[in-house]
Coordinates of C-alpha atoms in Angstrom, one line a residue:
Chain A
X1 CA -90.8 44.3 -44.2
X2 CA -89.4 42.0 -41.6
X3 CA -88.9 42.4 -38.1
X4 CA -86.4 40.2 -36.2
X5 CA -87.0 39.0 -32.7
X6 CA -83.6 38.2 -30.9
X7 CA -84.0 35.8 -28.1
X8 CA -82.1 38.0 -25.5
X9 CA -83.1 40.3 -22.4
X10 CA -82.6 44.0 -22.0
X11 CA -79.3 43.2 -19.9
X12 CA -77.8 41.3 -22.7
X13 CA -78.9 43.9 -25.2
X14 CA -77.0 46.5 -23.2
X15 CA -73.8 44.4 -23.0
X16 CA -74.0 44.1 -26.7
X17 CA -74.3 47.7 -27.3
X18 CA -71.3 48.2 -25.0
X19 CA -69.3 46.0 -27.2
X20 CA -69.9 47.5 -30.6
X21 CA -70.6 51.3 -29.7
X22 CA -66.7 51.9 -29.2
X23 CA -66.2 50.8 -32.8
X24 CA -69.0 53.0 -34.3
X25 CA -67.6 55.9 -32.2
X26 CA -63.9 55.2 -33.7
X27 CA -65.4 55.1 -37.3
X28 CA -67.4 58.3 -36.5
X29 CA -63.9 59.9 -35.5
X30 CA -62.4 58.4 -38.7
X31 CA -65.1 60.2 -41.0
X32 CA -64.3 63.4 -39.4
X33 CA -60.5 62.8 -39.7
X34 CA -61.0 62.0 -43.4
X35 CA -62.8 65.3 -44.0
X36 CA -60.2 67.4 -42.0
X37 CA -56.8 65.6 -42.8
X38 CA -54.0 67.5 -44.5
X39 CA -51.2 64.9 -44.2
X40 CA -49.1 64.2 -47.4
X41 CA -51.2 62.8 -50.4
X42 CA -48.2 60.3 -50.8
X43 CA -49.7 58.5 -47.2
X44 CA -53.3 58.2 -48.5
X45 CA -53.1 55.1 -50.3
X46 CA -51.3 53.4 -47.5
X47 CA -54.1 54.7 -45.2
X48 CA -56.7 53.5 -47.6
X49 CA -55.4 50.1 -47.8
X50 CA -55.4 50.0 -43.9
X51 CA -59.1 50.8 -43.8
X52 CA -59.7 48.2 -46.4
X53 CA -57.8 45.6 -44.2
X54 CA -60.2 46.4 -41.5
X55 CA -63.3 46.3 -43.4
X56 CA -62.4 42.8 -44.8
X57 CA -61.8 41.6 -41.3
X58 CA -65.4 42.6 -40.2
X59 CA -67.0 41.1 -43.4
X60 CA -65.3 37.6 -43.0
X61 CA -68.7 37.1 -41.2
X62 CA -71.8 39.5 -41.8
X63 CA -75.5 39.5 -42.3
X64 CA -76.4 39.5 -46.2
X65 CA -78.6 42.7 -46.1
X66 CA -79.2 45.7 -44.0
X67 CA -79.5 45.4 -40.3
X68 CA -83.1 45.9 -40.2
X69 CA -85.0 46.8 -36.6
X70 CA -84.5 44.0 -34.2
X71 CA -86.3 43.5 -30.9
X72 CA -85.6 42.0 -27.6
X73 CA -87.7 39.3 -25.9
X74 CA -89.2 42.4 -23.8
X75 CA -89.9 44.2 -26.9
X76 CA -87.3 46.8 -26.9
X77 CA -86.5 48.1 -30.2
X78 CA -82.7 48.0 -31.6
X79 CA -82.7 50.1 -34.5
X80 CA -78.9 49.9 -34.7
X81 CA -78.5 50.4 -38.1
X82 CA -80.5 53.6 -38.2
X83 CA -78.9 56.9 -39.9
X84 CA -80.3 59.1 -37.1
X85 CA -79.9 57.1 -34.0
X86 CA -78.3 53.9 -34.7
X87 CA -75.6 52.6 -32.4
X88 CA -74.1 50.6 -35.1
X89 CA -74.1 53.2 -37.8
X90 CA -71.4 56.0 -38.0
X91 CA -73.6 58.0 -40.3
X92 CA -75.6 58.7 -37.3
X93 CA -74.2 61.7 -34.9
X94 CA -76.0 59.8 -33.2
X95 CA -79.0 61.6 -31.8
X96 CA -80.0 60.0 -28.5
X97 CA -83.7 60.3 -27.9
X98 CA -85.0 61.0 -24.4
X99 CA -88.7 60.8 -23.2
X100 CA -90.3 64.0 -21.0
X101 CA -93.6 64.4 -19.6
X102 CA -97.0 64.5 -21.9
X103 CA -95.2 62.6 -24.9
X104 CA -92.2 64.9 -25.2
X105 CA -89.2 63.7 -27.1
X106 CA -86.0 65.5 -27.0
X107 CA -82.2 65.0 -27.5
X108 CA -78.9 67.0 -27.2
X109 CA -76.6 66.3 -30.2
X110 CA -73.3 67.8 -31.0
X111 CA -72.9 68.3 -34.8
X112 CA -69.2 68.4 -36.1
X113 CA -67.6 68.8 -39.5
X114 CA -69.6 65.7 -41.1
X115 CA -72.6 67.6 -40.9
X116 CA -71.6 70.9 -42.4
X117 CA -73.4 72.6 -45.1
X118 CA -72.5 76.3 -45.7
X119 CA -69.2 77.0 -44.0
X120 CA -69.6 76.5 -40.2
X121 CA -73.2 75.9 -40.5
X122 CA -75.4 72.9 -40.1
X123 CA -76.7 71.4 -43.5
X124 CA -80.5 72.2 -43.6
X125 CA -81.1 68.6 -44.8
X126 CA -79.4 67.5 -41.5
X127 CA -81.7 69.3 -39.6
X128 CA -84.5 67.9 -41.6
X129 CA -83.3 64.3 -41.1
X130 CA -83.0 64.7 -37.4
X131 CA -86.4 66.6 -37.1
X132 CA -88.0 63.9 -39.2
X133 CA -86.6 61.3 -36.9
X134 CA -87.5 63.1 -33.6
X135 CA -91.2 63.7 -34.9
X136 CA -91.6 60.1 -35.6
X137 CA -90.7 59.2 -32.1
X138 CA -92.9 61.6 -30.6
X139 CA -95.7 60.5 -33.0
X140 CA -95.1 57.0 -31.7
X141 CA -95.0 58.2 -27.8
X142 CA -98.9 57.2 -27.5
X143 CA -98.1 53.8 -28.7
X144 CA -100.3 53.8 -31.7
X145 CA -98.3 53.2 -35.0
X146 CA -98.3 55.9 -37.7
X147 CA -96.5 56.7 -40.7
X148 CA -95.0 60.1 -42.0
X149 CA -97.5 61.7 -44.4
X150 CA -96.0 65.2 -44.8
X151 CA -93.0 67.0 -43.0
X152 CA -92.8 70.9 -43.3
X153 CA -89.3 72.3 -42.2
X154 CA -89.0 76.1 -41.9
X155 CA -85.7 77.4 -41.5
X156 CA -86.1 80.7 -39.5
X157 CA -82.2 81.5 -39.6
X158 CA -78.8 79.5 -40.2
X159 CA -77.8 76.7 -37.5
X160 CA -74.3 76.9 -36.3
X161 CA -72.2 73.5 -36.0
X162 CA -71.7 72.4 -32.2
X163 CA -74.3 71.6 -29.7
X164 CA -77.9 71.4 -30.9
X165 CA -81.1 70.9 -28.9
X166 CA -84.3 69.2 -30.4
X167 CA -87.9 68.8 -29.1
X168 CA -90.9 67.5 -30.5
X169 CA -94.5 66.4 -29.4
X170 CA -97.8 65.6 -30.6
X171 CA -100.1 68.3 -30.6
X172 CA -103.5 67.2 -31.4
X173 CA -105.3 64.3 -33.5
X174 CA -108.0 64.5 -36.0
X175 CA -109.5 61.2 -37.2
X176 CA -106.6 59.0 -38.2
X177 CA -104.1 61.9 -38.3
X178 CA -101.6 62.9 -35.7
X179 CA -100.2 66.5 -35.9
X180 CA -96.6 66.7 -34.4
X181 CA -94.6 69.8 -34.0
X182 CA -90.9 70.4 -33.2
X183 CA -87.9 72.4 -32.9
X184 CA -84.3 72.5 -33.3
X185 CA -82.0 75.2 -31.5
X186 CA -78.3 76.1 -31.4
X187 CA -76.7 78.1 -28.8
X188 CA -78.7 81.3 -30.1
X189 CA -82.3 79.6 -29.9
X190 CA -84.8 78.0 -32.1
X191 CA -83.3 78.2 -35.9
X192 CA -85.6 75.6 -37.6
X193 CA -89.2 74.5 -36.7
X194 CA -91.2 71.4 -38.3
X195 CA -94.8 70.5 -38.5
X196 CA -95.5 66.8 -39.7
X197 CA -98.8 64.9 -40.3
X198 CA -98.7 61.2 -39.2
X199 CA -101.2 58.8 -40.2
X200 CA -102.5 56.0 -38.4
X201 CA -102.9 53.0 -40.7
X202 CA -106.2 51.3 -41.2
X203 CA -105.7 48.2 -39.3
X204 CA -104.4 50.2 -36.1
X205 CA -107.5 52.4 -36.1
X206 CA -109.7 50.2 -33.8
X207 CA -109.5 52.5 -31.0
X208 CA -108.2 55.8 -32.1
X209 CA -106.7 58.1 -29.4
X210 CA -108.8 61.3 -28.6
X211 CA -106.2 62.8 -26.4
X212 CA -102.6 63.8 -26.6
X213 CA -100.2 61.2 -25.0
X214 CA -99.5 61.7 -21.2
Chain B
X1 CA -69.2 82.4 -42.7
X2 CA -65.9 82.4 -44.7
X3 CA -65.4 81.1 -48.1
X4 CA -61.8 79.9 -48.9
X5 CA -60.3 80.3 -52.4
X6 CA -57.7 77.6 -53.2
X7 CA -54.9 78.9 -55.7
X8 CA -55.3 75.9 -57.9
X9 CA -56.9 75.3 -61.3
X10 CA -59.6 72.7 -62.1
X11 CA -57.2 70.1 -63.4
X12 CA -55.5 70.1 -60.4
X13 CA -58.8 70.0 -58.2
X14 CA -59.7 66.9 -60.2
X15 CA -56.3 65.3 -59.6
X16 CA -56.7 66.0 -55.5
X17 CA -60.1 64.5 -56.0
X18 CA -58.8 61.3 -57.4
X19 CA -56.4 61.0 -54.5
X20 CA -58.8 61.5 -51.5
X21 CA -61.9 60.0 -53.3
X22 CA -60.7 56.0 -52.9
X23 CA -60.1 56.8 -49.0
X24 CA -63.5 57.9 -48.5
X25 CA -64.9 55.5 -50.4
X26 CA -63.0 52.8 -48.3
X27 CA -64.5 54.4 -45.2
X28 CA -68.1 54.3 -46.6
X29 CA -67.5 50.4 -47.1
X30 CA -66.0 50.3 -43.4
X31 CA -69.4 52.2 -42.2
X32 CA -71.4 49.5 -44.0
X33 CA -69.5 46.9 -42.6
X34 CA -69.7 48.0 -38.8
X35 CA -73.5 47.8 -39.3
X36 CA -73.6 44.1 -41.0
X37 CA -70.8 42.3 -39.3
X38 CA -71.2 39.3 -37.4
X39 CA -67.5 38.5 -36.2
X40 CA -67.0 37.2 -32.9
X41 CA -67.3 40.0 -30.2
X42 CA -63.7 39.2 -29.1
X43 CA -62.3 40.5 -32.3
X44 CA -64.1 44.0 -32.0
X45 CA -61.8 45.8 -29.5
X46 CA -58.7 45.0 -31.8
X47 CA -60.7 46.0 -34.9
X48 CA -61.5 49.2 -32.8
X49 CA -57.8 49.9 -32.0
X50 CA -56.9 49.5 -35.7
X51 CA -59.6 52.4 -36.7
X52 CA -58.0 54.5 -34.1
X53 CA -54.5 54.1 -35.3
X54 CA -55.6 55.0 -38.7
X55 CA -57.4 58.1 -37.6
X56 CA -54.5 59.0 -35.5
X57 CA -52.2 58.9 -38.6
X58 CA -54.5 61.3 -40.6
X59 CA -55.0 63.5 -37.5
X60 CA -51.0 63.9 -37.3
X61 CA -51.7 67.0 -39.6
X62 CA -55.3 68.3 -39.9
X63 CA -57.5 71.8 -40.4
X64 CA -58.5 73.1 -37.1
X65 CA -62.2 73.3 -37.9
X66 CA -64.7 72.0 -40.2
X67 CA -63.9 71.6 -44.1
X68 CA -66.0 74.7 -45.3
X69 CA -66.5 75.3 -48.9
X70 CA -63.6 76.2 -51.0
X71 CA -63.2 77.4 -54.6
X72 CA -60.9 76.9 -57.3
X73 CA -59.4 80.1 -59.2
X74 CA -62.0 79.3 -61.8
X75 CA -64.6 79.6 -59.1
X76 CA -65.8 75.7 -59.0
X77 CA -67.2 74.8 -55.7
X78 CA -65.6 72.2 -53.8
X79 CA -68.0 71.2 -51.0
X80 CA -66.1 68.2 -50.3
X81 CA -67.2 68.1 -46.6
X82 CA -70.8 68.3 -47.5
X83 CA -73.0 65.3 -45.8
X84 CA -75.0 65.0 -49.2
X85 CA -72.4 65.4 -51.8
X86 CA -69.0 65.6 -50.1
X87 CA -66.2 63.6 -51.9
X88 CA -64.4 63.5 -48.4
X89 CA -67.5 62.8 -46.5
X90 CA -68.3 59.1 -45.8
X91 CA -71.7 60.2 -44.4
X92 CA -72.5 61.3 -48.0
X93 CA -73.9 58.4 -50.0
X94 CA -72.4 60.8 -52.2
X95 CA -75.2 62.1 -54.4
X96 CA -73.5 63.2 -57.7
X97 CA -75.6 66.0 -59.2
X98 CA -75.8 66.5 -62.7
X99 CA -77.4 69.4 -64.8
X100 CA -80.0 68.8 -67.4
X101 CA -81.9 71.2 -69.7
X102 CA -84.2 74.3 -68.3
X103 CA -82.2 74.2 -64.9
X104 CA -82.9 70.8 -64.2
X105 CA -81.0 69.2 -61.6
X106 CA -80.9 65.4 -61.2
X107 CA -79.2 62.3 -59.5
X108 CA -79.0 58.7 -59.2
X109 CA -77.8 57.2 -56.1
X110 CA -77.5 53.8 -54.4
X111 CA -78.6 53.8 -50.6
X112 CA -77.4 50.8 -48.7
X113 CA -77.5 49.6 -45.1
X114 CA -76.5 52.9 -43.6
X115 CA -79.5 54.8 -45.0
X116 CA -82.2 52.3 -43.6
X117 CA -84.9 53.4 -41.4
X118 CA -87.8 51.0 -41.3
X119 CA -86.5 47.2 -42.2
X120 CA -85.4 47.2 -46.0
X121 CA -86.7 50.8 -46.6
X122 CA -84.8 54.1 -47.0
X123 CA -85.3 56.4 -43.8
X124 CA -87.6 59.3 -44.5
X125 CA -85.2 61.8 -43.2
X126 CA -82.4 60.6 -45.7
X127 CA -85.2 61.3 -48.4
X128 CA -85.5 64.7 -46.9
X129 CA -81.7 65.3 -46.6
X130 CA -81.0 64.5 -50.5
X131 CA -84.2 66.4 -51.6
X132 CA -83.3 69.5 -49.6
X133 CA -79.8 69.4 -51.3
X134 CA -81.0 68.7 -54.9
X135 CA -83.6 71.5 -54.4
X136 CA -80.8 73.9 -53.4
X137 CA -78.9 73.0 -56.4
X138 CA -81.9 73.6 -58.5
X139 CA -82.5 77.0 -57.0
X140 CA -79.2 78.0 -57.5
X141 CA -79.1 76.9 -61.2
X142 CA -80.0 80.4 -62.5
X143 CA -77.0 81.9 -60.8
X144 CA -78.9 83.9 -58.3
X145 CA -78.0 83.3 -54.5
X146 CA -81.0 82.0 -52.2
X147 CA -81.5 80.4 -49.2
X148 CA -84.0 77.6 -48.0
X149 CA -87.0 79.2 -46.5
X150 CA -89.2 76.1 -45.9
X151 CA -89.2 72.6 -47.6
X152 CA -92.4 70.4 -47.4
X153 CA -91.6 66.6 -48.1
X154 CA -94.7 64.5 -48.8
X155 CA -94.1 60.7 -48.6
X156 CA -96.5 59.0 -51.1
X157 CA -95.4 55.3 -50.0
X158 CA -92.3 53.7 -48.6
X159 CA -89.2 54.1 -50.6
X160 CA -87.2 50.8 -51.0
X161 CA -83.5 50.6 -50.5
X162 CA -81.3 50.4 -53.6
X163 CA -81.0 52.7 -56.6
X164 CA -82.9 55.9 -56.3
X165 CA -83.5 58.7 -58.9
X166 CA -84.0 62.2 -58.1
X167 CA -84.9 65.4 -60.0
X168 CA -85.4 69.1 -59.0
X169 CA -86.1 72.2 -61.0
X170 CA -87.4 75.9 -60.4
X171 CA -91.1 76.2 -61.1
X172 CA -91.6 79.8 -60.9
X173 CA -90.7 83.0 -59.2
X174 CA -92.7 85.6 -57.1
X175 CA -90.6 88.6 -56.1
X176 CA -87.6 87.6 -54.0
X177 CA -88.8 84.0 -53.9
X178 CA -88.2 80.9 -55.7
X179 CA -90.7 77.9 -55.9
X180 CA -88.6 74.7 -56.4
X181 CA -90.3 71.0 -56.7
X182 CA -88.7 67.9 -56.8
X183 CA -89.0 64.2 -56.5
X184 CA -87.3 60.9 -55.3
X185 CA -88.3 57.6 -57.2
X186 CA -87.2 54.0 -56.3
X187 CA -87.6 51.1 -58.8
X188 CA -91.4 51.2 -58.8
X189 CA -91.5 55.1 -59.5
X190 CA -92.0 58.2 -57.5
X191 CA -92.3 57.8 -53.7
X192 CA -91.4 61.2 -52.1
X193 CA -92.2 64.9 -53.4
X194 CA -91.0 67.7 -52.1
X195 CA -91.9 71.7 -52.6
X196 CA -89.7 74.3 -51.4
X197 CA -89.6 78.1 -51.4
X198 CA -86.1 79.6 -51.7
X199 CA -85.6 83.5 -50.6
X200 CA -83.1 85.7 -52.6
X201 CA -81.3 87.9 -49.9
X202 CA -81.9 91.4 -50.3
X203 CA -78.2 92.3 -51.3
X204 CA -78.9 89.9 -54.4
X205 CA -82.2 91.5 -55.5
X206 CA -80.7 94.1 -58.0
X207 CA -81.9 92.4 -61.1
X208 CA -84.7 89.8 -59.9
X209 CA -84.9 87.0 -62.7
X210 CA -88.4 87.1 -64.4
X211 CA -88.1 83.8 -66.0
X212 CA -87.3 80.1 -65.0
X213 CA -83.7 79.5 -65.9
X214 CA -82.8 78.1 -69.3

């Protein structure tokens, strides 16, 4: 596993983000349009060729492998290829994670046609993806690294497409384990609950935290 | 929740799939290229405009809402907007679900840059998304409808990007509950295990199955 440090400050990072984000947003919009289009079939091959031409242009200079997680000089993470939050990844809605008090992590996301499972409803696996990611962020709020051991996702009822709200926080510690819980809510209230156990790796256990993060 | 029946046979469905699938594949390739490109920043606005032009063309005629799940005359489902398996959805890798003996459902999928969490590794939430979907297909293998109650995803170790193999089947029944298990494996063997409880809705409980599906 390689972590890449880019020799840039956080101002430069924000500038770079502002360049790439409109492109990713445009591709998100294209993903939605491909699902919903009803143009005549005869047009599709031509549209396909236009998409391939754009891709070829972007591939004229590209990294060999996946994006990885990069860091600025100040240590700010740039998980820009991430499928939940990545500003370069059109698979991601994206979820923009916010920090609250006491280690709370939360996000408001709008989920459209690309995240549909049953008609008009969010795919249960998309709820699991977003909760898995957010609970991971909440586990990391205390600064101690940890890895997901188990996550249990309980579906209270269906979740409607549209705006959803997510929250997560670390509830308690037990030795090298962190117990993290979270919820996903649609306009009618909580619809999915998640409980996860995160494990602090041996090399990071020197000073195990005893309190929930502040 | 509305289900839409299209007045087409399965041959026509396959023909329609063959028209739209190359477009979706081209957009998947574009998603990957946006993550990995290193072209000069000056080119990005122009590329963004080209993507928007394609989207506008597709939107000249489109459905009002999400795709839904449609059915052919023969009752074959067309979950083409689905984020795990949808042939119109570039968010989906896609996972192509296969049927084996005794209600087994399995799939081989290649996961690239768009599904990366930690550097070089599959995002845990993507494992959860694919397992959630596949376990749902396994639960439906007996023909009795059911909805996910809870899914527990246990990470045995990290999963490498590249080819992954998934399997799921219904293990046992208990009243209106189906217990379904599954695994996700990379080249080194199983890396994620999932256990789920699916609940048969009251209206479908007239003749509860007592045996695992054949």
